[in-house]
Amino acid sequence: GGGVVRYVNNTNGGPVFVYVRNGKIVRITPIEFDDRDGRSWTITARGRSFTPPRRGTVNPYVFGLRSLIYSKDRLLYPMKRVDFDPRGDRNPQNRGISSYERVSWDEALDIVAAEIKRVKREHGPGAILNSCGSHHTWGNIGYWLSAKTRFMNSIGSSQVVHNPDSWEGWYWGAVHHWGNSIRNGASDTYGTVEDCLKEAEMIVFWSSDPESTSGVYGAFEGTVRRQWAKSLGIRMVHIDPFYNHTAALLGGKWIAPRPDTGNAMALAIAWVWITEDLYDKEYVAERTTGFAKWRDYVLGVTDGTAKTPEWQEPETGVPGRVVRSLARQWGSRKTYLSPGGLAGFGGACRCATGIEWARSMVCLMAMQGLGKPGVNLGCLQQGAPVDTHFYFPGYAEGGLSGDLDNTGLRVSMYQRMVQLPSMNPVSQLVPRMRIPEAILGEEITGYPTDPKSIEGQFRKFGYPAPGHSPIRLYYKYGGSHFGTMGDSNRYVRAYRSERLEFVVNQSIWFEGEAKFADILLPACTNFERWDIGETANSGGYSHHQFIQWNHRIVTMQHKCIEPLGESRSDYQIFLDLANRLGLGNLFSEAMTELDWCRRLFDASDLPTRVSWKDFVKKGYYVVPAPAEQNRAPVSWRWFAEGREKDVPELAPLPADYAEKWRKGLQTQSGKLEFESSSLKRFDPDDPERPPLPSYIPSWEGHHVKELYEKYPLNLVSPHPRYSFHTMFDGKDSIINDVREHRTLIDGYYYWIVRINSVDARERGIADNTLVRMYNDRGAVILAAQVTDRVPPKTVISAEGSAVYDPVGEPGHSADRGGCVNLLTSSRNIISRSHSTPSNSCLVQIQPWSSGDVS
Amino acid sequence: MNKYAFIIDVGKCENCNNCFLACKDEHCDNDWPGYSRPQPLHGHRWMNILKKERGVFPLIDVAYLPKPCFHCDDAPCVSAGRGGLRKREDGIVIVDSAKACGNRDLVSACPHGALWWNEEEKMVQKCTFCAHLLDDGWQVPRCVQACPTGALSIFRGSDETLREKIVEQELQPPPDSQNRGGSPRCFYRNLQRYTSCFLAGSVGVEQDGVEECGVGARVVLKKENEVVAEQLCDEFGDFRFDGLAPGSGEYLLEISYNGKVMKSGPIRLSASRSAGTFVFSS
Ligand SMILES: Nc1nc2c(c(=O)[nH]1)N[C@H]1C(S)=C(S)[C@@H](COP(=O)(O)OP(=O)(O)OC[C@H]3O[C@@H](n4cnc5c(=O)[nH]c(N)nc54)[C@H](O)[C@@H]3O)O[C@H]1N2
Ligand SMILES: Nc1nc2c(c(=O)[nH]1)N[C@H]1C(S)=C(S)[C@@H](COP(=O)(O)OP(=O)(O)OC[C@H]3O[C@@H](n4cnc5c(=O)[nH]c(N)nc54)[C@H](O)[C@@H]3O)O[C@H]1N2
Ligand code: SF4
Ligand code: SF4
Ligand code: SF4
Ligand SMILES: [Ca+2]
Ligand SMILES: [Ca+2]
Ligand SMILES: [Mo+4]
């Protein structure tokens, strides 16, 4: 009523109702179901019945959207850097310094199209580099893997290879013990909500804070399930240097190790199990290989060092008696292990010891009989008994990309959705963590993120690729890297290089990194264009990701308002450029975005349930919960019971089974391997990654004496709870007002660092003191929060600042925007990988005096 | 007459800020004639989430106290406001935009800190209980709808039923509100998580050359030689006496394990603290 129309849209923090009046968004709320929406499931466990509430939850940042859509930092017009003249002086050294002037769309697009043609003509293939963030406004058609990929393929461009940053230790390590390459080494988690509630006696959260990270895209769907677990008396233990929000909500034992030492604690747990007979010998004998060798290593038979709880104490700082008790409880109770907020994430996998940590998690589970009732992975964040047979694609299935090589198109969509194929003829690859070096023309090697097989990651590549041009034109989509990539001053400095002839940035907001472009193209949000998408359905590496949700919710993402200012949808921008390059119909197939939504709708199972007209009108469809007998079986149960694989995923590829299709794992032996056969084949003598999971001290930790004396604080940078990386931060949004996100001091919203009261006292730091956190890589100005939620000598400051605000020369001075990644290392975790060691970072902190720009 | 009240469970609040942000989504830049003028984009906290961290590393916990306007029955802001604020029949207290305009002093009329000054509008503002939505048929205000844990809820019914509920469920008025006055229509569950303090500690025992957790060690808490409480250490050898009043004097601890006894104290409890680790040698 009152002239208000209720639309539907979707976000990575949950689906929403959007109330619009007179062309303006009035409010954005979670979705509440009506009686006609698909039925919910019920789980009975220990004499009680559990049914989720009939609504969707949303993450806090979703409520910040209206303020972000109407933000004063929106890019509303095409812009040109004032001292950039494509026909004269380009002044690349002034990127990040000079201001912008408004230009017309025609002028901006003409410049970009002309530059694309020019660098191809003058330098040959490979001279164009495109990169973007990993995440995006929601929807299958507008996603970067869809429209952007199709456009970049059409013009031919060097591709950025993303390191598997969410998974690191799992991809480079765990995969060698249990396979699961299709999930980058993470675990599948089917049926685990029911199994955990029915059977488990304890949950060990290890580097796991689902109340902050929501797994990924899971909003607060898992919260009610964890509350059920608590009410059933399932015990909880939290191993995390931060007393995180999950621990704070659920309680239980908090064990706070020194960061970057997880592997030592894991070995000590194994030591207790072995010496006290607390492991599943039958399972180990029948389902695993290499145990005897690992056992001898753990006991110290091979290297003379018994990995006892007392041995780990100086390493982790956790008393031996606590680890001993943990091991006993874990070994004698049916236990779920939650490594990361999603089984196969966790800040602990993103550090110098992260590969060893993830590998040891697999070995611990192997010792406890992974897959037996109540013994599995997760923390009720994943594994709801929703319908996994109803088909709707995830964003990684490529939308309209037509790209069979670099999206998940060929998994299901290629035979469901008609589209012209698109292929990139340029085979030059740039590792994402080496973009700055690539721009500077240095020679680089990289290792691919290839989920097809365990061995895909061994295929080393080089840059520049033979016969290709180094990078000359950077087509940047979004502006996150200063806040999210390691040692990110490198990215700042690279922008200002003469070698980079042209930078175009296509962004919704005028964020820190956008300010380094020559031309800015203003994109609109998904609330200003049509799209279609299912909540938390990513597809690709994260097959069936939607099982985090209590209900599957597929949405028609209405165009709720007209694009603000002169902004345009990304699709439209690419089409406008394609038209100038004579590629218009090849790019669009003469279809509008709404036409593409219809095609995708038709390709899914939706038409068997709802008409296009009704779907568009209502805006969402809730997939009914399946009958109990049609629920997905529990992950790993088939393996524990020696049956054929029966969970609803078609991985590993048929050829990757040694014996018989669906019999055994992807590993060479088909078993859980304590000693990895793939690593033995690749390099049995690699000291950085030996075939047995081993204790390898961090290369940026307390063992590095000189560095540690100078920088005695371990910085942990988890994911920001109130933003999704850079996407909801800054930009004058109401998220700035969240006390634990940013703090307003003297009119400026500073990013927060948590510091223990002892460390704070020693340095004369109180709550809200402005501090300078620094090391040899740079300095960041932050607001201190003094707390006992972190141990002495550990500090916590999230990654993901969207603001880059150097107090002096860009790339060489302190940043008061809060990009803590200026301080993290760009080194690979191990040399034969492409990986980020975010949480191995030594720093010092001192009070900041405002004149200090260093 | 059905009247409204807030019922808030401190034990379920995880500081997600959904309530705080949903409130801003509803009120910033939105004018609800007859109810409220737009809230400024930054600065106001109509739903103000307070934090209490208790204890010393590593024996700590943290609690949050979401604090809206209490919609007091005997509201000091209404009596001081000369019509600037009014009480509706359903219990909701509303700022009358026309009459409140220009009166900056009103901010201090609320003893609970629930009024905020809007410089642009030149008037005080506060939580409206989302009366514009409830009057339009909504079942709950925005903050309650947004809360993922069930920490926030509202009551709608007669004062008599409310009184019964308060007794039955042991609901508490906001901390210190008795002294500040106003008879708040806002009640808390598990408020002791925020207001009380604890005395915690760990017990270790030396056995066969290593230290073990003092599982089952008996810990007795005494005050002036009277036993206040008694506990057995959990599987990690930890104990925690919770629900003690801050500043409630000096305590003694008596810890016994296998016939051996250790004593600690006097411990002055001004805030939650840890008595440390007690190790029984063999
Ligand atoms: N220190 C530290 N660093 C880390 C991590 C850590 O744990 N610690 N974690 C790592 C992990 S796991 C990840 S996934 C990365 C994430 O790092 P990134 O992927 O770099 O960060 P995002 O913020 O997701 O980037 C999304 C970008 O896309 C833009 N964008 C979004 N939607 C649209 C759209 O519709 N159109 C256009 N044109 N642009 C759009 C946004 O504005 C933003 O700039 O961070 C990594 N960095
Ligand atoms: N709100 C929000 N949610 C998100 C994201 C976001 O940016 N914002 N990002 C999404 C993405 S892309 C991803 S990959 C996931 C990431 O999900 P996770 O990888 O699970 O999240 P992190 O915050 O990196 O780490 C979780 C916890 O690990 C702890 N930790 C760090 N180092 C160590 C260590 O050495 N040992 C131990 N024991 N603990 C450690 C941190 O203190 C933190 O509490 O989150 C997703 N969800
Ligand atoms: S809390 Fe303050 S503003 Fe609200 S009714 Fe009571 S006195 Fe008035
Ligand atoms: S009831 Fe409405 S006005 Fe009051 S705090 Fe909640 S959302 Fe804000
Ligand atoms: S929404 Fe609920 S859980 Fe979140 S901060 Fe508010 S009251 Fe607490
Ligand atoms: Ca067990
Ligand atoms: Ca490939
Ligand atoms: Mo990630």
PDB file of N, CA, C and O in Angstrom, chain A residues 673-694:
ATOM      1  N   GLU A 673      45.235 -41.383   2.601  1.00  0.00           N
ATOM      2  CA  GLU A 673      46.672 -41.632   2.636  1.00  0.00           C
ATOM      3  C   GLU A 673      47.353 -40.750   3.686  1.00  0.00           C
ATOM      4  O   GLU A 673      47.384 -39.536   3.542  1.00  0.00           O
ATOM      5  N   PHE A 674      47.901 -41.378   4.709  1.00  0.00           N
ATOM      6  CA  PHE A 674      48.711 -40.610   5.656  1.00  0.00           C
ATOM      7  C   PHE A 674      49.984 -40.145   4.942  1.00  0.00           C
ATOM      8  O   PHE A 674      50.424 -39.010   5.104  1.00  0.00           O
ATOM      9  N   GLU A 675      50.567 -41.058   4.180  1.00  0.00           N
ATOM     10  CA  GLU A 675      51.704 -40.674   3.354  1.00  0.00           C
ATOM     11  C   GLU A 675      51.194 -40.527   1.933  1.00  0.00           C
ATOM     12  O   GLU A 675      50.661 -41.471   1.353  1.00  0.00           O
ATOM     13  N   SER A 676      51.365 -39.339   1.374  1.00  0.00           N
ATOM     14  CA  SER A 676      50.716 -39.029   0.100  1.00  0.00           C
ATOM     15  C   SER A 676      51.464 -39.601  -1.091  1.00  0.00           C
ATOM     16  O   SER A 676      52.656 -39.348  -1.282  1.00  0.00           O
ATOM     17  N   SER A 677      50.751 -40.352  -1.916  1.00  0.00           N
ATOM     18  CA  SER A 677      51.395 -40.915  -3.107  1.00  0.00           C
ATOM     19  C   SER A 677      51.634 -39.840  -4.161  1.00  0.00           C
ATOM     20  O   SER A 677      52.626 -39.879  -4.884  1.00  0.00           O
ATOM     21  N   SER A 678      50.732 -38.858  -4.254  1.00  0.00           N
ATOM     22  CA  SER A 678      50.949 -37.812  -5.274  1.00  0.00           C
ATOM     23  C   SER A 678      52.184 -36.985  -4.949  1.00  0.00           C
ATOM     24  O   SER A 678      52.944 -36.609  -5.841  1.00  0.00           O
ATOM     25  N   LEU A 679      52.399 -36.689  -3.672  1.00  0.00           N
ATOM     26  CA  LEU A 679      53.599 -35.918  -3.313  1.00  0.00           C
ATOM     27  C   LEU A 679      54.860 -36.764  -3.475  1.00  0.00           C
ATOM     28  O   LEU A 679      55.915 -36.247  -3.826  1.00  0.00           O
ATOM     29  N   LYS A 680      54.733 -38.065  -3.248  1.00  0.00           N
ATOM     30  CA  LYS A 680      55.891 -38.934  -3.475  1.00  0.00           C
ATOM     31  C   LYS A 680      56.277 -38.944  -4.950  1.00  0.00           C
ATOM     32  O   LYS A 680      57.443 -38.934  -5.303  1.00  0.00           O
ATOM     33  N   ARG A 681      55.249 -38.938  -5.790  1.00  0.00           N
ATOM     34  CA  ARG A 681      55.517 -38.902  -7.227  1.00  0.00           C
ATOM     35  C   ARG A 681      56.109 -37.557  -7.645  1.00  0.00           C
ATOM     36  O   ARG A 681      56.997 -37.465  -8.464  1.00  0.00           O
ATOM     37  N   PHE A 682      55.573 -36.471  -7.066  1.00  0.00           N
ATOM     38  CA  PHE A 682      55.991 -35.130  -7.496  1.00  0.00           C
ATOM     39  C   PHE A 682      57.392 -34.810  -6.983  1.00  0.00           C
ATOM     40  O   PHE A 682      58.269 -34.409  -7.743  1.00  0.00           O
ATOM     41  N   ASP A 683      57.614 -34.973  -5.706  1.00  0.00           N
ATOM     42  CA  ASP A 683      58.940 -34.729  -5.144  1.00  0.00           C
ATOM     43  C   ASP A 683      58.991 -35.279  -3.722  1.00  0.00           C
ATOM     44  O   ASP A 683      58.595 -34.604  -2.779  1.00  0.00           O
ATOM     45  N   PRO A 684      59.489 -36.498  -3.580  1.00  0.00           N
ATOM     46  CA  PRO A 684      59.493 -37.126  -2.249  1.00  0.00           C
ATOM     47  C   PRO A 684      60.430 -36.416  -1.279  1.00  0.00           C
ATOM     48  O   PRO A 684      60.339 -36.620  -0.071  1.00  0.00           O
ATOM     49  N   ASP A 685      61.324 -35.571  -1.781  1.00  0.00           N
ATOM     50  CA  ASP A 685      62.317 -34.955  -0.903  1.00  0.00           C
ATOM     51  C   ASP A 685      62.070 -33.472  -0.679  1.00  0.00           C
ATOM     52  O   ASP A 685      62.969 -32.751  -0.238  1.00  0.00           O
ATOM     53  N   ASP A 686      60.881 -33.016  -1.018  1.00  0.00           N
ATOM     54  CA  ASP A 686      60.604 -31.583  -0.861  1.00  0.00           C
ATOM     55  C   ASP A 686      60.540 -31.229   0.626  1.00  0.00           C
ATOM     56  O   ASP A 686      59.642 -31.668   1.338  1.00  0.00           O
ATOM     57  N   PRO A 687      61.496 -30.458   1.135  1.00  0.00           N
ATOM     58  CA  PRO A 687      61.488 -30.137   2.569  1.00  0.00           C
ATOM     59  C   PRO A 687      60.304 -29.240   2.935  1.00  0.00           C
ATOM     60  O   PRO A 687      59.892 -29.186   4.090  1.00  0.00           O
ATOM     61  N   GLU A 688      59.757 -28.516   1.963  1.00  0.00           N
ATOM     62  CA  GLU A 688      58.627 -27.638   2.255  1.00  0.00           C
ATOM     63  C   GLU A 688      57.312 -28.396   2.333  1.00  0.00           C
ATOM     64  O   GLU A 688      56.355 -27.921   2.938  1.00  0.00           O
ATOM     65  N   ARG A 689      57.256 -29.535   1.676  1.00  0.00           N
ATOM     66  CA  ARG A 689      56.012 -30.304   1.639  1.00  0.00           C
ATOM     67  C   ARG A 689      56.323 -31.799   1.503  1.00  0.00           C
ATOM     68  O   ARG A 689      56.118 -32.401   0.461  1.00  0.00           O
ATOM     69  N   PRO A 690      56.812 -32.395   2.576  1.00  0.00           N
ATOM     70  CA  PRO A 690      57.147 -33.820   2.516  1.00  0.00           C
ATOM     71  C   PRO A 690      55.885 -34.667   2.407  1.00  0.00           C
ATOM     72  O   PRO A 690      54.802 -34.218   2.782  1.00  0.00           O
ATOM     73  N   PRO A 691      56.016 -35.888   1.904  1.00  0.00           N
ATOM     74  CA  PRO A 691      54.833 -36.756   1.746  1.00  0.00           C
ATOM     75  C   PRO A 691      54.063 -37.012   3.046  1.00  0.00           C
ATOM     76  O   PRO A 691      52.852 -37.209   3.006  1.00  0.00           O
ATOM     77  N   LEU A 692      54.737 -36.973   4.199  1.00  0.00           N
ATOM     78  CA  LEU A 692      54.039 -37.102   5.479  1.00  0.00           C
ATOM     79  C   LEU A 692      53.771 -35.715   6.053  1.00  0.00           C
ATOM     80  O   LEU A 692      54.673 -34.875   6.070  1.00  0.00           O
ATOM     81  N   PRO A 693      52.574 -35.465   6.560  1.00  0.00           N
ATOM     82  CA  PRO A 693      52.333 -34.188   7.244  1.00  0.00           C
ATOM     83  C   PRO A 693      53.293 -34.057   8.425  1.00  0.00           C
ATOM     84  O   PRO A 693      53.368 -34.952   9.259  1.00  0.00           O
ATOM     85  N   SER A 694      54.012 -32.956   8.460  1.00  0.00           N
ATOM     86  CA  SER A 694      55.110 -32.849   9.419  1.00  0.00           C
ATOM     87  C   SER A 694      55.086 -31.506  10.123  1.00  0.00           C
ATOM     88  O   SER A 694      54.405 -30.588   9.704  1.00  0.00           O
TER      89      SER A 694
END
